[in-house]
Short mmCIF file of C-alpha atoms in Angstrom, two decimals:
data_model
loop_
_atom_site.label_atom_id
_atom_site.label_comp_id
_atom_site.label_asym_id
_atom_site.label_seq_id
_atom_site.Cartn_x
_atom_site.Cartn_y
_atom_site.Cartn_z
CA ASN S 1115 5.82 32.29 -0.79
CA ILE S 1116 5.41 30.65 2.60
CA ASN S 1117 2.61 32.91 3.84
CA ALA S 1118 0.50 32.27 0.74
CA SER S 1119 1.02 28.54 1.19
CA THR S 1120 0.00 28.54 4.84
CA MET S 1121 -3.08 30.63 4.07
CA SER S 1122 -4.22 27.99 1.56
CA PHE S 1123 -4.73 25.36 4.29
CA ARG S 1124 -8.30 24.72 5.36
CA ALA S 1125 -10.19 22.15 7.37
CA ILE S 1126 -11.50 19.22 5.37
CA THR S 1127 -15.23 19.00 4.83
CA GLU S 1128 -17.39 16.21 6.20
CA ALA S 1129 -17.75 14.80 2.66
CA GLU S 1130 -13.95 14.73 2.27
CA ARG S 1131 -13.60 13.11 5.68
CA ARG S 1132 -15.93 10.26 4.63
CA LEU S 1133 -13.84 9.66 1.51
CA ALA S 1134 -10.52 9.60 3.36
CA LYS S 1135 -9.40 6.05 4.12
CA PRO S 1136 -6.08 5.14 5.71
CA LEU S 1137 -3.91 2.43 4.24
CA THR S 1138 -3.96 -0.75 6.32
CA ILE S 1139 -1.72 -3.79 6.46
CA LYS S 1140 -3.51 -7.10 6.07
CA ILE S 1141 -1.97 -10.53 6.55
CA ILE S 1142 -3.03 -13.19 4.07
CA SER S 1143 -2.05 -16.82 3.60
CA VAL S 1144 -0.72 -17.53 0.13
CA LYS S 1145 -2.98 -20.24 -1.29
CA SER S 1146 -1.61 -20.55 -4.83
CA ASP S 1147 1.30 -19.39 -6.92
CA VAL S 1148 1.22 -15.60 -6.76
CA THR S 1149 3.94 -13.08 -7.51
CA TYR S 1150 4.69 -9.69 -6.03
CA ALA S 1151 4.10 -8.22 -9.50
CA GLU S 1152 0.55 -9.59 -9.46
CA LEU S 1153 -0.09 -8.26 -5.96
CA ALA S 1154 1.38 -4.87 -6.92
CA ARG S 1155 -1.17 -4.41 -9.73
CA THR S 1156 -4.01 -3.99 -7.22
CA SER S 1157 -1.98 -2.30 -4.51
CA PRO S 1158 -2.52 1.36 -3.55
CA LEU S 1159 1.25 1.78 -3.08
CA GLY S 1160 1.91 3.24 -6.53
CA GLU S 1161 4.60 2.56 -9.08
CA ASN S 1162 7.06 1.00 -6.59
CA ALA S 1163 4.46 -1.28 -5.00
CA GLU S 1164 6.30 -4.47 -5.96
CA SER S 1165 9.48 -3.34 -4.18
CA TYR S 1166 7.54 -2.08 -1.15
CA LEU S 1167 5.70 -5.40 -0.80
CA ARG S 1168 8.98 -7.32 -1.00
CA LEU S 1169 10.51 -5.03 1.64
CA LEU S 1170 7.47 -5.38 3.90
CA ASN S 1171 7.80 -9.16 3.70
CA ALA S 1172 11.61 -9.33 4.15
CA GLN S 1173 12.16 -10.53 0.56
CA TYR S 1174 13.76 -7.39 -0.89
CA PRO S 1175 15.28 -7.05 -3.48
CA SER S 1176 14.20 -10.38 -4.95
CA GLY S 1177 12.16 -13.40 -3.97
CA GLU S 1178 8.58 -14.48 -4.39
CA PRO S 1179 5.94 -15.62 -1.92
CA ALA S 1180 5.72 -19.36 -1.24
CA ARG S 1181 2.49 -21.32 -0.97
CA GLY S 1182 1.30 -21.29 2.65
CA GLN S 1183 3.41 -18.26 3.59
CA ALA S 1184 1.84 -15.54 5.72
CA LEU S 1185 2.14 -12.44 3.60
CA LYS S 1186 1.62 -8.76 4.45
CA ILE S 1187 -0.25 -6.71 1.86
CA VAL S 1188 -1.45 -3.13 1.92
CA GLU S 1189 -5.07 -2.18 1.27
#
């Protein structure tokens, strides 16, 4: 029930606070042939990372980064 759920909230501990890291957007310059699938493998965005990266870089639903392109990634 709702009351039980709200009673389960608690403040995070200092140890948990140190472990918490926000996701950040970083801009990189594509230096070699790289695909969104390759970038998605190391992305923290989860199973739809490839689609999210394409969307973030205005290449959704298809397209691949070009050499020299400024590319947004999430870390």
